[in-house]
mmCIF file of C-alpha atoms in Angstrom:
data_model
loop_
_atom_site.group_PDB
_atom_site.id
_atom_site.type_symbol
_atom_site.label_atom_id
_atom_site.label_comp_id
_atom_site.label_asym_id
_atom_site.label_seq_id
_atom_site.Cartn_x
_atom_site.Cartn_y
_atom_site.Cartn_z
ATOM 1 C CA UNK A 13 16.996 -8.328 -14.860
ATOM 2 C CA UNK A 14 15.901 -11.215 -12.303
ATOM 3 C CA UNK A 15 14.008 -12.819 -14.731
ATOM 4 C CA UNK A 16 14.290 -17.031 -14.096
ATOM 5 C CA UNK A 17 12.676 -19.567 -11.573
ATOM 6 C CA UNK A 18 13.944 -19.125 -8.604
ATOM 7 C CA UNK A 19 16.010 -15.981 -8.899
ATOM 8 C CA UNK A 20 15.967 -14.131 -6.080
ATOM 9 C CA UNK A 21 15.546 -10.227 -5.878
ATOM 10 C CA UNK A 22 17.737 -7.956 -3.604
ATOM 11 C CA UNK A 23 16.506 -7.564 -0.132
ATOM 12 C CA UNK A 24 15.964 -4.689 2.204
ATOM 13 C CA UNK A 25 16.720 -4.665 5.876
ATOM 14 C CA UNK A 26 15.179 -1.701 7.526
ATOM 15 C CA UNK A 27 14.313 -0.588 11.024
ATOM 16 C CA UNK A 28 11.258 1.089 11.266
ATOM 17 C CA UNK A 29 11.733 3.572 13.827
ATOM 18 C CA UNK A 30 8.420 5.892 15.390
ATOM 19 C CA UNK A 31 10.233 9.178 13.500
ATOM 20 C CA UNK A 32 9.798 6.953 10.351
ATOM 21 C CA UNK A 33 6.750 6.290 11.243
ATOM 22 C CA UNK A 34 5.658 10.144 12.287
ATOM 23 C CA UNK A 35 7.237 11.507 8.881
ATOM 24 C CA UNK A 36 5.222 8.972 6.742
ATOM 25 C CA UNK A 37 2.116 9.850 8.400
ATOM 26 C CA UNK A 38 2.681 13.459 7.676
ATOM 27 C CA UNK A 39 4.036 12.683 4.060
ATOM 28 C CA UNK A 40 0.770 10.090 3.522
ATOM 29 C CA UNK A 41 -1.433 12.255 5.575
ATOM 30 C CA UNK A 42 -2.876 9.384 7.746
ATOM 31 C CA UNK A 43 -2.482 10.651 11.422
ATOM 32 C CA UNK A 44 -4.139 7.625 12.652
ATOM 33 C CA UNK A 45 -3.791 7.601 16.217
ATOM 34 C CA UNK A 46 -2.584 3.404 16.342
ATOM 35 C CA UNK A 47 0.365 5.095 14.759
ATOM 36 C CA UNK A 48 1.243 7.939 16.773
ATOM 37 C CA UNK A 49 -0.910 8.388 20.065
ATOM 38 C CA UNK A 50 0.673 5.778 22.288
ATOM 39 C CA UNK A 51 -1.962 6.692 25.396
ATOM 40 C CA UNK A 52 -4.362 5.091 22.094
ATOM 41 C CA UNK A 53 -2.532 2.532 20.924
ATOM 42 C CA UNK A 54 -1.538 0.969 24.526
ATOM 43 C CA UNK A 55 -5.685 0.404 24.530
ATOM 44 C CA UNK A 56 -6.001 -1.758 21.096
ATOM 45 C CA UNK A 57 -5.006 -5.454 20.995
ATOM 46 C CA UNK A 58 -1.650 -4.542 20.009
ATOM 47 C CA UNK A 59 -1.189 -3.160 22.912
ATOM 48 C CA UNK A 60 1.429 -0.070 21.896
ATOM 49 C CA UNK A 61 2.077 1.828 18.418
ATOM 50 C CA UNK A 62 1.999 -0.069 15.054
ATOM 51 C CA UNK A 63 4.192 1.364 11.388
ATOM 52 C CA UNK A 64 1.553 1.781 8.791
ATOM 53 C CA UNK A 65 1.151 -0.939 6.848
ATOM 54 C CA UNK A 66 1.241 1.307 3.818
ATOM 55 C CA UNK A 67 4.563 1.774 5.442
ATOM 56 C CA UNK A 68 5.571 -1.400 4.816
ATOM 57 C CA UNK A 69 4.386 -2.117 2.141
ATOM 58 C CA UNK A 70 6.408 0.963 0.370
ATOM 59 C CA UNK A 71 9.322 -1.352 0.752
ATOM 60 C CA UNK A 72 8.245 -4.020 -0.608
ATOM 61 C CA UNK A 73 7.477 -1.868 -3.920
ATOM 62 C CA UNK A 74 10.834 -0.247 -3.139
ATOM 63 C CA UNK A 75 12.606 -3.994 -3.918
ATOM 64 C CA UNK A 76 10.889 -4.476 -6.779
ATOM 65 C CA UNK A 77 11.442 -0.733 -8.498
ATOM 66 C CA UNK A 78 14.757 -1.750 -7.865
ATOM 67 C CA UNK A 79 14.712 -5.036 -9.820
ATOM 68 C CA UNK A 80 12.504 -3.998 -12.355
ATOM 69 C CA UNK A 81 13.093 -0.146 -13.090
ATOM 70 C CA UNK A 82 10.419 0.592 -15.612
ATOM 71 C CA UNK A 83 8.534 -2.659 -15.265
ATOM 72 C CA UNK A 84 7.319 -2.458 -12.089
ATOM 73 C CA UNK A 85 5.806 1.049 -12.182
ATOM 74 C CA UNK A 86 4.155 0.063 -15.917
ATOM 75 C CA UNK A 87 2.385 -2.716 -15.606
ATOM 76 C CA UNK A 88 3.457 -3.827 -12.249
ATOM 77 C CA UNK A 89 0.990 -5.677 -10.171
ATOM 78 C CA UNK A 90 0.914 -6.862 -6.526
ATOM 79 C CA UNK A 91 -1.472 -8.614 -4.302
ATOM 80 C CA UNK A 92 -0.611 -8.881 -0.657
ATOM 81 C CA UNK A 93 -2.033 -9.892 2.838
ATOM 82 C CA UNK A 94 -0.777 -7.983 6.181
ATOM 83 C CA UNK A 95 -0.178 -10.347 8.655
ATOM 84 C CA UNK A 96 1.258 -9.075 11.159
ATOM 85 C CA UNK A 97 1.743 -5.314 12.428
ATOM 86 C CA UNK A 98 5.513 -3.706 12.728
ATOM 87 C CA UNK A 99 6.435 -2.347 15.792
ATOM 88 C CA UNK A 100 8.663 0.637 15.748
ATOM 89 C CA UNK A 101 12.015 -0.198 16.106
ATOM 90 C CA UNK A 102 12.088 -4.001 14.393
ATOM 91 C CA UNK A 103 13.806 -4.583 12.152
ATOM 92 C CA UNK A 104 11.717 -6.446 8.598
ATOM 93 C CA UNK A 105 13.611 -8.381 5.952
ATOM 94 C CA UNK A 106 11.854 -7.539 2.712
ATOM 95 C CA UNK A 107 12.134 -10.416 0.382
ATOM 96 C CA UNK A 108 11.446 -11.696 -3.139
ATOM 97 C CA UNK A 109 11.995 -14.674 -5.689
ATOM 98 C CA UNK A 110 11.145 -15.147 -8.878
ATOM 99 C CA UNK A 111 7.986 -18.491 -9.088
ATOM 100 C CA UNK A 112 7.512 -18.542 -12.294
ATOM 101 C CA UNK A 113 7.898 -16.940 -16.017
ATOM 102 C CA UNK A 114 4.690 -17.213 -18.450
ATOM 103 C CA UNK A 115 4.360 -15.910 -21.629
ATOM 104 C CA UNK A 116 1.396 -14.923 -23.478
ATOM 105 C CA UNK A 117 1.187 -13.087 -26.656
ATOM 106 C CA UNK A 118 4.763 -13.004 -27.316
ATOM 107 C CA UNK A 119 5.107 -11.079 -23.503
ATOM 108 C CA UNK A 120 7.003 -12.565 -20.730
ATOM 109 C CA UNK A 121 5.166 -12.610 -17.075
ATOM 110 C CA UNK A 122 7.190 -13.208 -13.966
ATOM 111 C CA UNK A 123 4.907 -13.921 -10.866
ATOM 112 C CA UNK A 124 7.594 -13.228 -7.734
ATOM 113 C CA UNK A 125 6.718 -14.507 -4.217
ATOM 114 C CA UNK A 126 7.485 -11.506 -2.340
ATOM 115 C CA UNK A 127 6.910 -10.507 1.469
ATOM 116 C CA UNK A 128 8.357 -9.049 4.690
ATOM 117 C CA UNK A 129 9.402 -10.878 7.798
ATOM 118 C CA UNK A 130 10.511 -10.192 11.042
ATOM 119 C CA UNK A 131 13.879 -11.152 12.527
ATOM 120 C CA UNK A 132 12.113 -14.212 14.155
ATOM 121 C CA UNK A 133 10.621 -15.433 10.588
ATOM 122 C CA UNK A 134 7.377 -14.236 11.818
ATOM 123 C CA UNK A 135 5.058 -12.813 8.495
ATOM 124 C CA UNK A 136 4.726 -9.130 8.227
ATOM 125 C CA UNK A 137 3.216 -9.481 4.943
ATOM 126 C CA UNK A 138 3.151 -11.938 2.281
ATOM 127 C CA UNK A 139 1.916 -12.004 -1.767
ATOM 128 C CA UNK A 140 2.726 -12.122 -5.018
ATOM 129 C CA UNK A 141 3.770 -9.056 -7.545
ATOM 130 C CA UNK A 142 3.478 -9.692 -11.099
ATOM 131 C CA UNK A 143 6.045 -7.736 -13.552
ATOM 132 C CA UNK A 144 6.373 -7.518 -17.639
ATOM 133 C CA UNK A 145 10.337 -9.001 -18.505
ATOM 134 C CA UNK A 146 9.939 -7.649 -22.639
ATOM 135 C CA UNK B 20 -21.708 9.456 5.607
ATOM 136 C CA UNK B 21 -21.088 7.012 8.810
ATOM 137 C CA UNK B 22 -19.285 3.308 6.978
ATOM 138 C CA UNK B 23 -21.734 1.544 8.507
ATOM 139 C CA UNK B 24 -24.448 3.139 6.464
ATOM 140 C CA UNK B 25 -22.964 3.232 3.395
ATOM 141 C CA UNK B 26 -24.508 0.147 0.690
ATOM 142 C CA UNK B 27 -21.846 -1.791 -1.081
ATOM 143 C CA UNK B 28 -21.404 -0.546 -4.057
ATOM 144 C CA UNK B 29 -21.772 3.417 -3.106
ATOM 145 C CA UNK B 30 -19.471 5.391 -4.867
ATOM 146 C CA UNK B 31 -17.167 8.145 -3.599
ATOM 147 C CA UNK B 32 -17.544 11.709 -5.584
ATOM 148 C CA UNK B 33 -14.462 11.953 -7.745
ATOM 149 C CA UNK B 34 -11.997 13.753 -5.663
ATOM 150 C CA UNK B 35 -8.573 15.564 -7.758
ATOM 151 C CA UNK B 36 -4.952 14.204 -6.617
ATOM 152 C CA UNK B 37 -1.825 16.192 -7.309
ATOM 153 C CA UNK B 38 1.237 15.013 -5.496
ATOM 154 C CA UNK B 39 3.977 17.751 -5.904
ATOM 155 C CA UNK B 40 8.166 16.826 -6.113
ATOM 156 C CA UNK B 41 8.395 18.025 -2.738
ATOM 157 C CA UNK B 42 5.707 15.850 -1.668
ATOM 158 C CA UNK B 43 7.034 13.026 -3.100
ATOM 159 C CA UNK B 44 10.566 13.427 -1.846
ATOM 160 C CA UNK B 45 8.962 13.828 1.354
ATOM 161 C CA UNK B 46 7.078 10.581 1.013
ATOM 162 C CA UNK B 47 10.464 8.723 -0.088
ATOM 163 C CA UNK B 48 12.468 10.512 2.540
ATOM 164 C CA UNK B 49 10.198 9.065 5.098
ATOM 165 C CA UNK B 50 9.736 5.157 4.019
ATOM 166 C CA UNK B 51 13.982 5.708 3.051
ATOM 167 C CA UNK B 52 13.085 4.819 -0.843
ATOM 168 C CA UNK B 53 16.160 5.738 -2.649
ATOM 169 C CA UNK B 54 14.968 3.560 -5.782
ATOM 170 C CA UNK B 55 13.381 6.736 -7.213
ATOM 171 C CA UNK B 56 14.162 10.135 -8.364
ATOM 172 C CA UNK B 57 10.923 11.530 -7.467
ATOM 173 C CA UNK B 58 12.030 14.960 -9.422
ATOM 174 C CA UNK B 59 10.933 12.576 -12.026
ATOM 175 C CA UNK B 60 8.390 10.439 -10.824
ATOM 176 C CA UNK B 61 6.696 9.872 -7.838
ATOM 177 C CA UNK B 62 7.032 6.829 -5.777
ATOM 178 C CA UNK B 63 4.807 3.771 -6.724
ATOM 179 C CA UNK B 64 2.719 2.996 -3.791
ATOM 180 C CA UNK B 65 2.955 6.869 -2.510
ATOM 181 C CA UNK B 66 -0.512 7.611 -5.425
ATOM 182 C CA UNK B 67 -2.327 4.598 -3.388
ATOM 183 C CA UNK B 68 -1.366 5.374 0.083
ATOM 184 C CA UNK B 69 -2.766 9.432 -0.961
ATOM 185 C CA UNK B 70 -5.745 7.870 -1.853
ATOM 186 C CA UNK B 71 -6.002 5.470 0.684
ATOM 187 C CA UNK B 72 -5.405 7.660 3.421
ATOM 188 C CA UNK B 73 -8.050 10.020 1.807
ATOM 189 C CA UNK B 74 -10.956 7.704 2.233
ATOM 190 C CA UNK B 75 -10.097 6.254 5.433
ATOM 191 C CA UNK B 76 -10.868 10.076 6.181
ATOM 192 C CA UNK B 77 -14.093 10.433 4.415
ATOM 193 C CA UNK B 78 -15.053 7.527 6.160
ATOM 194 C CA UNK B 79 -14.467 9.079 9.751
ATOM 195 C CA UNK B 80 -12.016 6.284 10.541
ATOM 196 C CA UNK B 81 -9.204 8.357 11.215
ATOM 197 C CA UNK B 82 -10.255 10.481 14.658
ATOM 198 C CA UNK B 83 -9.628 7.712 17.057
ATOM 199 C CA UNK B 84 -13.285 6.582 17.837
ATOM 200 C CA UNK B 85 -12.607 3.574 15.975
ATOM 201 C CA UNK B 86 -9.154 0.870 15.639
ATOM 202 C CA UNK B 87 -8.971 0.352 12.019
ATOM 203 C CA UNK B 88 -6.320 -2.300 10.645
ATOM 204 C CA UNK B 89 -5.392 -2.857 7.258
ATOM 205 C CA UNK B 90 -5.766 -6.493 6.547
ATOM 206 C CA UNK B 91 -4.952 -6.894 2.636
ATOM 207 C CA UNK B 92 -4.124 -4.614 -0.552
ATOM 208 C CA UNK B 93 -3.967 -4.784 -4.207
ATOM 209 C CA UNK B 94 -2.307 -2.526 -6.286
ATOM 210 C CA UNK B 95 -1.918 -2.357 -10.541
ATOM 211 C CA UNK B 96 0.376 0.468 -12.039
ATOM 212 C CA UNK B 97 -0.429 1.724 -15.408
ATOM 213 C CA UNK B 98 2.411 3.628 -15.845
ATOM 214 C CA UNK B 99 4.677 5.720 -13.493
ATOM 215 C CA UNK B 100 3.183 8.861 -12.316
ATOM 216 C CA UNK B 101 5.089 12.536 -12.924
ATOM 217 C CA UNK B 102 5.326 15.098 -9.931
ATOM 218 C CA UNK B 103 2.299 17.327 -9.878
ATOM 219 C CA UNK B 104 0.068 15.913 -12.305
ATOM 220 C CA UNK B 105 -3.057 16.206 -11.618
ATOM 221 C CA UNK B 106 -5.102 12.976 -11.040
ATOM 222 C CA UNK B 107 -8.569 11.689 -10.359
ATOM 223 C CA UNK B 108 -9.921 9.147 -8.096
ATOM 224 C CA UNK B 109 -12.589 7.163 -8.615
ATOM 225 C CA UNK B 110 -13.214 5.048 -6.154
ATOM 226 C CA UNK B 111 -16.196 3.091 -5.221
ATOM 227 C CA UNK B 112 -17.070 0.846 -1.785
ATOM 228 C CA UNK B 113 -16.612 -2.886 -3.379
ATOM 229 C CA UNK B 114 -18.090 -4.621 0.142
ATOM 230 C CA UNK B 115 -19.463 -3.560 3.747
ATOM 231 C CA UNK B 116 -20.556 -6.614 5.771
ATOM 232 C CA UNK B 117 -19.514 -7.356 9.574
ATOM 233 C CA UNK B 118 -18.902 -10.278 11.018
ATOM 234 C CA UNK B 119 -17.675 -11.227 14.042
ATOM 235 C CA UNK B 120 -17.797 -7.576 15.744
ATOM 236 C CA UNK B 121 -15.973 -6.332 13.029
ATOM 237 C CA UNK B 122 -16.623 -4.619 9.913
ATOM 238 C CA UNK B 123 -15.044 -5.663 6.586
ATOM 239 C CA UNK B 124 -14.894 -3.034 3.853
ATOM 240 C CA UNK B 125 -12.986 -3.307 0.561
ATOM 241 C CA UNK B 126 -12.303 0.609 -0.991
ATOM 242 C CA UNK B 127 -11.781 -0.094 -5.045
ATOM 243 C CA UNK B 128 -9.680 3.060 -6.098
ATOM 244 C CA UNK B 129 -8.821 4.019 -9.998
ATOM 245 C CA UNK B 130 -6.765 6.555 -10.863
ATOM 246 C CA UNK B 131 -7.102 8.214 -13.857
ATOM 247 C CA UNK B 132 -4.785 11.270 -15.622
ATOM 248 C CA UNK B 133 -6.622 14.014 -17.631
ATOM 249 C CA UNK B 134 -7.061 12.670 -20.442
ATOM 250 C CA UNK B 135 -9.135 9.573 -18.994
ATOM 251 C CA UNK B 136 -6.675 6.970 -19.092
ATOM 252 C CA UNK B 137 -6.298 5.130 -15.488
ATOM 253 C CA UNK B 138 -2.703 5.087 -14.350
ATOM 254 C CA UNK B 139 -3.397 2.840 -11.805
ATOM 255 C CA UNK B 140 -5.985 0.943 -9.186
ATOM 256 C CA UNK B 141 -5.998 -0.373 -6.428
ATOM 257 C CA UNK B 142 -8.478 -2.890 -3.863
ATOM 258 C CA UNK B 143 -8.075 -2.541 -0.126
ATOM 259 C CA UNK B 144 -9.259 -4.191 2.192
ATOM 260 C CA UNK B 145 -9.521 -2.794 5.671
ATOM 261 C CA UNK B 146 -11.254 -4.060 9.116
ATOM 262 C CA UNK B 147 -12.513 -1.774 11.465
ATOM 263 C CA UNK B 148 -13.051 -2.679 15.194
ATOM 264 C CA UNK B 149 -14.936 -0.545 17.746
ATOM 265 C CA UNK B 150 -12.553 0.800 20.005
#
């Protein structure tokens, strides 16, 4: 278990394609048009189609289910800003690393800087999750 | 009820949430989340994204009229969540204020399992922007 100052948890590198972003829409049933309706999207300041944050977000939780098995889905916590909006077909870097380990009450705490950038460094999203070690 | 019109602190009617395994896979399948067997359990974030998506509904900010951008998002699990449970959500409007041209609301959800016991919450913050 990444469980020390400074450990860092296994990334993800994922495109996010407009299929991807079609089937999660369908699968989270938020049709949004900024998402799929590019005549709507090419109106907004982003100027064409954006993933769902949610979206993104799924892989952050995705990185930490896979650090922290049964952890992160009992008693897991996260807090996260989005920063910046995906555009189908970039590629994000989901990343993680452990800040710091407290313990209270005989139960470890590891508070892990985790976030999602874009091949240029530019933030996707950025926050900390919060995970029982014991 | 329009957002606009609704007082902070308004909350939602409970609503029931049942994700079934083939929902679930489906969610995985679609963000490519191959930490999970969702015959088992059903992807973290998939029970907040139901729910989210839900009230962004309610809320008539998913037909177009409006550009609505999700700025922030907090999210504590309980415990993991079993394919086709049935769930509650209780969620309540935490803050409605604009500034700026836009409107700020923060949607507090809880989920809760039949017997009462709240397998998870979450806080989101969203911004909505008159399109």
């Amino acid at each position: 278990m990444t469980s020390q100052p400074g450990d860092r948890l296994n990334s993800i590198d994922r495109t996010v394609t407009q299929a991807q972003v079609e089937a999660y829409a369908d699968a989270a049933e938020d049709h949004n048009p900024i998402h799929l309706d590019a005549d709507f999207a090419a109106k907004t300041p982003f100027g064409r189609r954006i993933a769902h944050g949610m979206l993104t977000l799924a892989l952050v939780s995705e990185m930490l289910t896979s650090a922290y098995p049964n952890n992160w889905a009992s008693g897991g916590r996260l807090k996260v800003r989005f920063r910046a909006p995906v555009f189908p077909g970039e590629t994000v870097h989901v990343i993680g690393e452990v800040k710091k380990v407290t313990e209270s009450d005989g139960v470890r705490l590891a508070e892990i800087t985790v976030g999602v950038k874009k091949d240029d460094g530019e933030d996707v999203i950025t926050g900390q999750a919060f995970v029982k070690l014991d | 009820m329009p957002l606009q019109d609704l007082p902070a602190g308004h909350e939602f009617p409970p609503e029931s949430l049942i994700i079934s395994e083939m929902e679930a896979a489906a969610y995985a399948a679609a963000v490519g989340d191959t930490s999970v067997e969702t015959s088992e359990r059903v992807p973290s974030v998939a029970v907040v994204a139901a729910g989210l998506s839900r009230f962004i509904k309610h809320l008539g900010l998913a037909d177009g009229t409006v550009e609505v951008v999700h700025a922030s998002q907090e999210i504590s699990f309980d415990r993991p969540v079993t394919p086709g449970e049935t769930l509650e959500i209780r969620a309540t409007l935490k803050s409605n204020a604009e500034r700026r041209g836009s409107r700020f609301a923060t949607v507090e959800m809880i989920f809760v399992d039949g017997t009462g016991e709240q397998v998870a919450s979450a806080s989101s913050l969203i911004l909505v922007n008159a399109t």
